[in-house]
Short mmCIF file of C-alpha atoms (C1' of nucleotides) in Angstrom, two decimals:
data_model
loop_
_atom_site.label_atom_id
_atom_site.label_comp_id
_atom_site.label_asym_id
_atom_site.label_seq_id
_atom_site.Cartn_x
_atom_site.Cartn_y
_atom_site.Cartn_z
CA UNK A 1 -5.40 -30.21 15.59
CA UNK A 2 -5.19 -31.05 11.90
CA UNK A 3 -2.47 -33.36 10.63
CA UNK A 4 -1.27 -31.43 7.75
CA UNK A 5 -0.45 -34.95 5.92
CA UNK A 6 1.53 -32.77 2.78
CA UNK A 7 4.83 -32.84 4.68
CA UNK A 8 7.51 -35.62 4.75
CA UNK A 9 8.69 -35.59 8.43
CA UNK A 10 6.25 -35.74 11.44
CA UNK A 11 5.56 -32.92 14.43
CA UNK A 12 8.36 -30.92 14.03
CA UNK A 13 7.47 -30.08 10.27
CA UNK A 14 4.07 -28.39 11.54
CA UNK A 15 6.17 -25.83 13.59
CA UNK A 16 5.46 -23.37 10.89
CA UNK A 17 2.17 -23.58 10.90
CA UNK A 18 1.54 -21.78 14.98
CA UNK A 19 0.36 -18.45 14.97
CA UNK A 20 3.42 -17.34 16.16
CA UNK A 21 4.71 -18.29 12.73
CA UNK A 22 2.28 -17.26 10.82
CA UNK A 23 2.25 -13.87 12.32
CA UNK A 24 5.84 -13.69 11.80
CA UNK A 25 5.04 -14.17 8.22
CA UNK A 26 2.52 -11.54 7.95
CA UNK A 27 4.97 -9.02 9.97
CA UNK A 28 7.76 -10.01 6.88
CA UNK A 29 5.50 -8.99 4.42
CA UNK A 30 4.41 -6.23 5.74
CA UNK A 31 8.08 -4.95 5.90
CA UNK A 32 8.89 -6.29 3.22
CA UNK A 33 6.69 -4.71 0.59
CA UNK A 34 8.10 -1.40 2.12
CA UNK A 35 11.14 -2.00 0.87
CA UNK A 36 10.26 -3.21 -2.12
CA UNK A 37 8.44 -0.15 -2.92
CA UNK A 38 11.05 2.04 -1.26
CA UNK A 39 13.80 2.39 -4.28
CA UNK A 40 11.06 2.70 -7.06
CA UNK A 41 9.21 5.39 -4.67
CA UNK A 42 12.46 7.40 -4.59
CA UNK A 43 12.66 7.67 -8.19
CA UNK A 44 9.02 8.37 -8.63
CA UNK A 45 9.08 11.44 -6.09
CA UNK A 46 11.91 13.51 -8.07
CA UNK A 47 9.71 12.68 -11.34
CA UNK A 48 6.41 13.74 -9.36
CA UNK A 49 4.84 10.36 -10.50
CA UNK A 50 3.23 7.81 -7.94
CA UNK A 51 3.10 4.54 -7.75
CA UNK A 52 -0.25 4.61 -10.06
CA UNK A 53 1.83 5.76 -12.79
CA UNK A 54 4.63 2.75 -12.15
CA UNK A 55 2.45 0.04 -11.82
CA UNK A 56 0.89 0.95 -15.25
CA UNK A 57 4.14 1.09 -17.15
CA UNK A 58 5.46 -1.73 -15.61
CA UNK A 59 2.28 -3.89 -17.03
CA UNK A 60 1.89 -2.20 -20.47
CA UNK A 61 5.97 -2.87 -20.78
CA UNK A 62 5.19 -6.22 -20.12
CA UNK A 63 2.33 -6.26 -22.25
CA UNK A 64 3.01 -3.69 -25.09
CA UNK A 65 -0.21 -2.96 -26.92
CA UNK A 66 -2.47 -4.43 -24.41
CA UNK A 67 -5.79 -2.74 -23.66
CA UNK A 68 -7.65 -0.28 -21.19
CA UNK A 69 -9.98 -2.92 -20.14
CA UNK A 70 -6.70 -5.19 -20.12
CA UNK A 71 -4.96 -3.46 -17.34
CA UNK A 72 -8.22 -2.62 -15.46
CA UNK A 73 -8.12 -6.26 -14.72
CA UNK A 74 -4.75 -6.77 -13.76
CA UNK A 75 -4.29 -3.71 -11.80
CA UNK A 76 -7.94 -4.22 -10.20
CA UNK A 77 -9.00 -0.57 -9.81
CA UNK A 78 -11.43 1.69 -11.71
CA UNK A 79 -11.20 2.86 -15.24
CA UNK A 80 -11.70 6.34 -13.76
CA UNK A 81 -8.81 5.54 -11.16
CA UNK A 82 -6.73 4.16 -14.31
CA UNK A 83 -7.75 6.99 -16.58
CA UNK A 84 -6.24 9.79 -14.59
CA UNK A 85 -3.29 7.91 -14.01
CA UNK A 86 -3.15 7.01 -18.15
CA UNK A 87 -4.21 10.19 -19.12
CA UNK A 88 -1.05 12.22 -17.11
CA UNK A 89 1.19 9.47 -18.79
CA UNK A 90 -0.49 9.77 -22.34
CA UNK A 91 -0.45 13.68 -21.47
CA UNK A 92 3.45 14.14 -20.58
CA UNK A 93 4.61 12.01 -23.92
CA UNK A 94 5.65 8.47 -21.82
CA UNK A 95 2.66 6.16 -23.20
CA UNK A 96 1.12 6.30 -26.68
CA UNK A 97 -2.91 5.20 -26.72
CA UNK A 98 -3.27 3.51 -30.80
CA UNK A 99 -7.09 3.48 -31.67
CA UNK A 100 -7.21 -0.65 -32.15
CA UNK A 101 -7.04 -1.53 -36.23
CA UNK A 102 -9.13 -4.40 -35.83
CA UNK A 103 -11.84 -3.42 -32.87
CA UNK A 104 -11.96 0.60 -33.27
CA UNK A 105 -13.10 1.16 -30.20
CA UNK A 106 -10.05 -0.48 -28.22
CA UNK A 107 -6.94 1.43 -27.42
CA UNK A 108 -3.88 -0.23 -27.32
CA UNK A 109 -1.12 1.44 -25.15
CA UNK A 110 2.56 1.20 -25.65
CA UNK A 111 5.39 3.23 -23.44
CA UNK A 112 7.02 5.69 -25.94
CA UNK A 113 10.92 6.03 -25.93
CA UNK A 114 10.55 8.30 -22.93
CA UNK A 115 8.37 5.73 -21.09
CA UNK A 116 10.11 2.91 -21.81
CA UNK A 117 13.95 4.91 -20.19
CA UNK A 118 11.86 5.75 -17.02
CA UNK A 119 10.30 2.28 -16.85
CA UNK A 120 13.92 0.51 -17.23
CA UNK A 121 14.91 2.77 -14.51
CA UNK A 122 12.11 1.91 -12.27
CA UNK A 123 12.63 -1.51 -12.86
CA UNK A 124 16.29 -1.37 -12.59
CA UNK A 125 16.04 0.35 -8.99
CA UNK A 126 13.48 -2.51 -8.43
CA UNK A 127 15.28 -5.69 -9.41
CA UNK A 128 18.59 -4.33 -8.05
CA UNK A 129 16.60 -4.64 -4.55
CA UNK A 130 15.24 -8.17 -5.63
CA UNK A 131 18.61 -9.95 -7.16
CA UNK A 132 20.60 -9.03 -3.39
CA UNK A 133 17.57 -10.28 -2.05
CA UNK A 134 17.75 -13.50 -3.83
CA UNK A 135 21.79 -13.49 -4.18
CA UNK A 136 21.39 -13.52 -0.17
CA UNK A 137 19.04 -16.24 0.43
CA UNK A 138 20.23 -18.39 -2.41
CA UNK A 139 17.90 -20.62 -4.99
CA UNK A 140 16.31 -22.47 -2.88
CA UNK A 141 14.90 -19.87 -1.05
CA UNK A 142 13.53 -18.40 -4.03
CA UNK A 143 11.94 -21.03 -5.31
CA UNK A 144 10.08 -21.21 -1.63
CA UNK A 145 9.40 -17.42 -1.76
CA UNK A 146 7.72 -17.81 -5.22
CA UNK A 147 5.52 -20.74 -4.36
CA UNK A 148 4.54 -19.01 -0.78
CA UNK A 149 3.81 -15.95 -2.93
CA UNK A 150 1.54 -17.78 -5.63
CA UNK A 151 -0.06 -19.59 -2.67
CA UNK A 152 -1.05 -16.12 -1.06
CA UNK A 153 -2.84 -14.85 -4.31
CA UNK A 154 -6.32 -14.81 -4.86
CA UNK A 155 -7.16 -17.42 -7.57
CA UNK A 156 -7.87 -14.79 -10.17
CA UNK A 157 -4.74 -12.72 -9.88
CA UNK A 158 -2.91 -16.27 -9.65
CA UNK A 159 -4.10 -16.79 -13.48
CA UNK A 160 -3.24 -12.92 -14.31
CA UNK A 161 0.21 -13.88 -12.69
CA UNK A 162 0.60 -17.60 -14.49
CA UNK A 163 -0.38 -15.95 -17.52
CA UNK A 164 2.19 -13.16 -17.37
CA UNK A 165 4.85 -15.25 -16.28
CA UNK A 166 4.38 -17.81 -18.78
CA UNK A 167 4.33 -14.99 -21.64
CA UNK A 168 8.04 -14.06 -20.37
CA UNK A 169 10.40 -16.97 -20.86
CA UNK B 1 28.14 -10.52 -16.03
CA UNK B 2 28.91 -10.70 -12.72
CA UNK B 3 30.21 -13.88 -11.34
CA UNK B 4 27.90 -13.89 -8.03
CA UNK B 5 30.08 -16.47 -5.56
CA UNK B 6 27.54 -17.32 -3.28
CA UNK B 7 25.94 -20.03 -4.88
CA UNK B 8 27.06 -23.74 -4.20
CA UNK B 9 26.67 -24.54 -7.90
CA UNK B 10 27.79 -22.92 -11.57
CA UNK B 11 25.88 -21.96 -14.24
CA UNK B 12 22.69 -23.41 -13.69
CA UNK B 13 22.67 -21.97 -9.93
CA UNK B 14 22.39 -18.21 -11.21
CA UNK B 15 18.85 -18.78 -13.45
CA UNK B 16 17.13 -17.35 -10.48
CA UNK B 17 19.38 -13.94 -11.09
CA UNK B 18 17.92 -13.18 -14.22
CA UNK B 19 15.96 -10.52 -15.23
CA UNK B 20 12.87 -12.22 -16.49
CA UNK B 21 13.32 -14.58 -13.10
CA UNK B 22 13.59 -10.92 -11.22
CA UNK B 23 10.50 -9.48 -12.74
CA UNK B 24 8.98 -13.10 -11.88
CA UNK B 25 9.68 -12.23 -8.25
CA UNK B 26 8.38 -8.81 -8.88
CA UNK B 27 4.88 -9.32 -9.94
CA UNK B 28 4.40 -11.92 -7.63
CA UNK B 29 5.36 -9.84 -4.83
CA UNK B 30 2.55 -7.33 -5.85
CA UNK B 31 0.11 -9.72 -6.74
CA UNK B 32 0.46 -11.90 -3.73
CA UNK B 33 0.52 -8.66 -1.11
CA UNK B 34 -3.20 -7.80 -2.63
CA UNK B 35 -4.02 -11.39 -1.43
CA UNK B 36 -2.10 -11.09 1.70
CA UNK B 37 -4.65 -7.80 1.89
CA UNK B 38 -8.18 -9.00 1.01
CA UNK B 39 -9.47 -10.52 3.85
CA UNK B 40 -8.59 -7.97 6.03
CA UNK B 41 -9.88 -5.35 3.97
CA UNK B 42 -13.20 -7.22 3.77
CA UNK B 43 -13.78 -7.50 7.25
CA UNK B 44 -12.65 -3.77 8.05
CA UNK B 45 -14.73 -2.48 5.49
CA UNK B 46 -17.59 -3.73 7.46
CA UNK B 47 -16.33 -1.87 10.11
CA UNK B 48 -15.50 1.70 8.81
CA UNK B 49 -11.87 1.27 9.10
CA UNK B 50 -8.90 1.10 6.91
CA UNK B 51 -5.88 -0.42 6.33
CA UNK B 52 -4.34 2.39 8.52
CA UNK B 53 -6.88 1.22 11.63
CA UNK B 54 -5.38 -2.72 11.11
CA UNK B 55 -2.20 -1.81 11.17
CA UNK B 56 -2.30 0.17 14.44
CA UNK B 57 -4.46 -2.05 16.25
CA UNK B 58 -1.72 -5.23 15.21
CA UNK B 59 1.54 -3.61 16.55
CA UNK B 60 -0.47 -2.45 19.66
CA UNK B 61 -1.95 -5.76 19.63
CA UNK B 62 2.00 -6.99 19.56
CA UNK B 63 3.46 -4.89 22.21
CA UNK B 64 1.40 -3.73 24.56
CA UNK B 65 1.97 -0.35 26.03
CA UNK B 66 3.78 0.48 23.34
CA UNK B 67 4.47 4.48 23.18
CA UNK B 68 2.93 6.92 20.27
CA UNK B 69 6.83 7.60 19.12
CA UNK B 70 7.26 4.08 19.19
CA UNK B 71 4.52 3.08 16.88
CA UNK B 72 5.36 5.83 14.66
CA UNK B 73 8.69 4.64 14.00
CA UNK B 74 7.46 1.10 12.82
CA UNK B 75 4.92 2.23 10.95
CA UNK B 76 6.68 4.83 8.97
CA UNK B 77 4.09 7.73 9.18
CA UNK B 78 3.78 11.23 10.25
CA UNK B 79 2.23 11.48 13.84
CA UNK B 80 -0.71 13.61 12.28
CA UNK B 81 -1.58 10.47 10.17
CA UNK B 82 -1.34 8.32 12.84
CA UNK B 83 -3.20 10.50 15.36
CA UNK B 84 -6.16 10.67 13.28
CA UNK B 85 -6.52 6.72 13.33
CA UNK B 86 -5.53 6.52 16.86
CA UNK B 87 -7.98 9.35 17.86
CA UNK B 88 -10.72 7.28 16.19
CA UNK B 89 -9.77 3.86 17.25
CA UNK B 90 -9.26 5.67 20.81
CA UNK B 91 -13.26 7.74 20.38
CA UNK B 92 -15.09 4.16 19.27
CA UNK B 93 -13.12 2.22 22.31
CA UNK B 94 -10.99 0.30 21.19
CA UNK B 95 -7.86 1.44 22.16
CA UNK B 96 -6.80 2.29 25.50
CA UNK B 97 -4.28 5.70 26.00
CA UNK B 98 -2.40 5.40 29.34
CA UNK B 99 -0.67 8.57 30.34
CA UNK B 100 2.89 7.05 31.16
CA UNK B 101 3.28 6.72 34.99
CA UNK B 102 7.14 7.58 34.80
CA UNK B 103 7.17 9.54 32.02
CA UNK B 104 4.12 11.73 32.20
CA UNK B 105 4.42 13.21 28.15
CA UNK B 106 3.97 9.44 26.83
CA UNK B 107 1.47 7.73 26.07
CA UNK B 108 0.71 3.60 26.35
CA UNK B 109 -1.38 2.27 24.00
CA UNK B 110 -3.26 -0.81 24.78
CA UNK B 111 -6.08 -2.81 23.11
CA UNK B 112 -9.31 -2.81 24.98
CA UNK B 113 -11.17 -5.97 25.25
CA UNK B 114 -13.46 -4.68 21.87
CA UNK B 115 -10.13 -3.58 20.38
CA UNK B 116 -9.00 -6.99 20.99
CA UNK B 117 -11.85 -8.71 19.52
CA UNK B 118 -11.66 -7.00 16.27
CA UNK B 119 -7.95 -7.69 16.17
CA UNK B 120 -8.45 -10.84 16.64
CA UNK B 121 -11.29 -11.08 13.98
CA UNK B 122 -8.97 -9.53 11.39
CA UNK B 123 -5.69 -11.62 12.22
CA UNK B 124 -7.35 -14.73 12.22
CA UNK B 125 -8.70 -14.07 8.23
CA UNK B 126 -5.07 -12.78 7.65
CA UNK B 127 -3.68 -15.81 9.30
CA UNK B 128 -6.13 -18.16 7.38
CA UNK B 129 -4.75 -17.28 3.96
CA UNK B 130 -1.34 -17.50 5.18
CA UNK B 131 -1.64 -20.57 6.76
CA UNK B 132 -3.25 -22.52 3.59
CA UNK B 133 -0.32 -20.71 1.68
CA UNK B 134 2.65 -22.17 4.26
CA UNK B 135 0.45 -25.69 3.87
CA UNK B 136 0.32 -25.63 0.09
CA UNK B 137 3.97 -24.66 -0.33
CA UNK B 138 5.60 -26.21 2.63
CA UNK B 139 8.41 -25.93 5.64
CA UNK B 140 11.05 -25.72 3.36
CA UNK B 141 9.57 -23.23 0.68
CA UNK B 142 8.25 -21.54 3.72
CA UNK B 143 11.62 -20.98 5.48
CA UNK B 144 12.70 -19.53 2.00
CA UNK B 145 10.08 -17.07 1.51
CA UNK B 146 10.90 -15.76 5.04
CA UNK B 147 14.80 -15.26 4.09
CA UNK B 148 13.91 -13.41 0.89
CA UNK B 149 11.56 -11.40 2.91
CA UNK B 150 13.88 -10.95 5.03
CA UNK B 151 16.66 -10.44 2.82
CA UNK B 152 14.16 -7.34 0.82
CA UNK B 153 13.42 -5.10 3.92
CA UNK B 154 15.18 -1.76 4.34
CA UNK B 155 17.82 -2.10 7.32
CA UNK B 156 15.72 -0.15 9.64
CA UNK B 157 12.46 -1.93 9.31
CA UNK B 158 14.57 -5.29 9.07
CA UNK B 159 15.98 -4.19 12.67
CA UNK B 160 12.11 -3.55 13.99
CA UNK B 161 11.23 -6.77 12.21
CA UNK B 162 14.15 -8.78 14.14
CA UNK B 163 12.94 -7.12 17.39
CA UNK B 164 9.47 -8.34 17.03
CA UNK B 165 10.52 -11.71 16.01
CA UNK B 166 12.14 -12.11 19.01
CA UNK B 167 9.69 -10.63 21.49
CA UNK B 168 7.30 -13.50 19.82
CA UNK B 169 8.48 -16.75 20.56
"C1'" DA C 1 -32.38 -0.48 -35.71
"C1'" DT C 2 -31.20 -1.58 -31.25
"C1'" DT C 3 -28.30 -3.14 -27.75
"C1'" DT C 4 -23.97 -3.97 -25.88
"C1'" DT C 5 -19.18 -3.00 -25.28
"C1'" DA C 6 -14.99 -0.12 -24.76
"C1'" DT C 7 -13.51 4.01 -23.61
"C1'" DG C 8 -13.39 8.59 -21.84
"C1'" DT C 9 -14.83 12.30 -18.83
"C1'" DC C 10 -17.09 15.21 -15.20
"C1'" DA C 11 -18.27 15.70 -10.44
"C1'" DG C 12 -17.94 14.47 -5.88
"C1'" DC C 13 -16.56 11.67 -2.00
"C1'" DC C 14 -13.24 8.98 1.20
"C1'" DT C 15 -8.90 7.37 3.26
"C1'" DT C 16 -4.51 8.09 4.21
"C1'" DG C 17 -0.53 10.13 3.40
"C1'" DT C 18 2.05 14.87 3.55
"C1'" DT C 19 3.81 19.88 5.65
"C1'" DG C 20 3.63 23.65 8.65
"C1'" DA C 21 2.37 26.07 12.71
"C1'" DC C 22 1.13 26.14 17.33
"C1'" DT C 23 0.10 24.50 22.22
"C1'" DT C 24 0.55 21.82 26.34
"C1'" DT C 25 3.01 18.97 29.29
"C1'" DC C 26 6.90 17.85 31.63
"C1'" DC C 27 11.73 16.06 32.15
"C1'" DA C 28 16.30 17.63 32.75
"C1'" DA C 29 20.18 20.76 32.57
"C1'" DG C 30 21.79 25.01 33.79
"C1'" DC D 1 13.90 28.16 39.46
"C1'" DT D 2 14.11 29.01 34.87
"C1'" DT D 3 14.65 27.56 30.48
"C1'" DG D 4 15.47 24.37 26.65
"C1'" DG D 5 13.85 20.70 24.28
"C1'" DA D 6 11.34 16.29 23.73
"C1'" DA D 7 6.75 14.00 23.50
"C1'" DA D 8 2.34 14.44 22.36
"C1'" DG D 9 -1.77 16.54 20.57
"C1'" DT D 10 -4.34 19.65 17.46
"C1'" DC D 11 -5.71 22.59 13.50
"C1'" DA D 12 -5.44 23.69 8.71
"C1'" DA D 13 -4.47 22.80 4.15
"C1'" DC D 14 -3.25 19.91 0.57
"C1'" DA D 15 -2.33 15.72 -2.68
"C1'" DA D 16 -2.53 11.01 -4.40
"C1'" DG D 17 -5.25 7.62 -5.54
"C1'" DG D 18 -8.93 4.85 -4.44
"C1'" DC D 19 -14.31 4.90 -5.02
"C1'" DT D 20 -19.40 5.75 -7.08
"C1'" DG D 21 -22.63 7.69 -10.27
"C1'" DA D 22 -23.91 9.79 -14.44
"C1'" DC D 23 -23.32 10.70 -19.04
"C1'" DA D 24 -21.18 10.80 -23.99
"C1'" DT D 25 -19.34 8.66 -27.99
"C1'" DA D 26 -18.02 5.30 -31.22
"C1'" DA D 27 -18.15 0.93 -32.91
"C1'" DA D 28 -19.22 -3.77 -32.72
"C1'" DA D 29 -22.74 -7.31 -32.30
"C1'" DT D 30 -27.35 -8.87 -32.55
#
DNA sequence: ATTTTATGTCAGCCTTGTTGACTTTCCAAG
DNA sequence: CTTGGAAAGTCAACAAGGCTGACATAAAAT
């Protein structure tokens, strides 16, 4: 079966490529992405938003003025999906839709002040999770979590991601 | 801020604590679990199931015999929303209710031989992406993402996580 | 002037989650 | 033996958040 050839040692380096493995990695995510939904979801419920509504403010924070079509594309659902979500947010005063100066018929979204406090405390509740995560494991499993993690994207949501990431430092 | 410990190194050791490395961590976690998705979904769309089905059919699929109560408590749904996929999994054959022979009330799940085809079909894809991933990025990256993962999940679901792991190899 | 693009909106559908109420079965304690 | 409670199943109603299709409007592009 396959010699893998990228790693440096022989046989015992391919260990974590069985299925046993490999379905142990697919049971960790699974698990995982509970829990890294679970503090964000907590928040969400007492401010009857879902996790619609977070996903969108976390991308326009990270993106301030960016556009409908935009965030389709990142988020990957319908503009009708996005609308409703946008429109409750635009609605209850926590994102602000500019008509574009340049292309009128673009609308670029910012949080407002309102947006932007329940978006740090998403995010807060979020990354609190994710730093004892990493604080636990240590650097050098992070840097093997990330690289997993880009691995396991689909090539067009790996560009979103480079793209985004590289916009941040 | 906060003078972690842990790490073996100063300064330099504590990048990966940031905020902009958290977020990093973040995004990719929610990028990467669409990936970790998409095959899956493709196939099961094919079929008329959801995400719901797959996840049902791969913990019965892990532990055969495995009570209702059981599966409800590492899933993390209400028995209504888990009957309803069980019931229809159950009506098209492929899974297998066994009234329990000691305890009468329970009920034993198993995977019938069409069950454990599609199963099959749908871990295989699921392993697939996962296994390029661990190949792209590595033993040791690999080993990393698993602590972080591990590291991330509530304690409960890290508990049902640990017990699986075990049961596996 | 026409077509294309970006956005918004209405209507309707599906899956998958929720609560609440109720029944049946059956083990176990009194 | 009766009764309490746990395990399981079922029915009803509802909500979030996906989806498609159809249509409207404004503005840019051709």
């Amino acid at each position: 079966m396959a010699e893998g050839g990228a790693g440096p040692g022989g046989g015992e380096s391919l260990l974590f490529l069985t299925d046993d493995q490999l379905r142990k990695g697919i049971e960790a995510m699974f698990f995982a992405y509970r829990g890294f939904t679970a503090d964000p979801d907590r928040i969400l419920e007492r401010h009857e938003y879902g996790r619609a509504h977070h996903r969108a403010m976390h991308f326009i924070h990270r993106s301030p003025g960016t556009t409908v079509n935009n965030l389709l594309s990142i988020l990957g659902v319908t503009k009708q999906s996005l609308n409703r979500v946008l429109r409750t947010l635009i609605d209850d005063g926590l994102v602000e839709s500019r008509v574009g100066r340049k292309d009128k018929r673009e609308r670029h979204l910012f949080l407002t002040e309102k947006g932007t406090a329940l978006e740090r405390e998403l995010s807060e509740a979020q990354r609190g999770r994710m730093r004892s995560a990493y604080r636990a494991a240590g650097p050098q499993a992070v840097a093997g979590f990330r690289q997993v993690l880009e691995a396991m994207m689909e090539p067009e949501m790996r560009r979103q991601y480079q793209t985004l990431k590289d916009a941040g430092a």
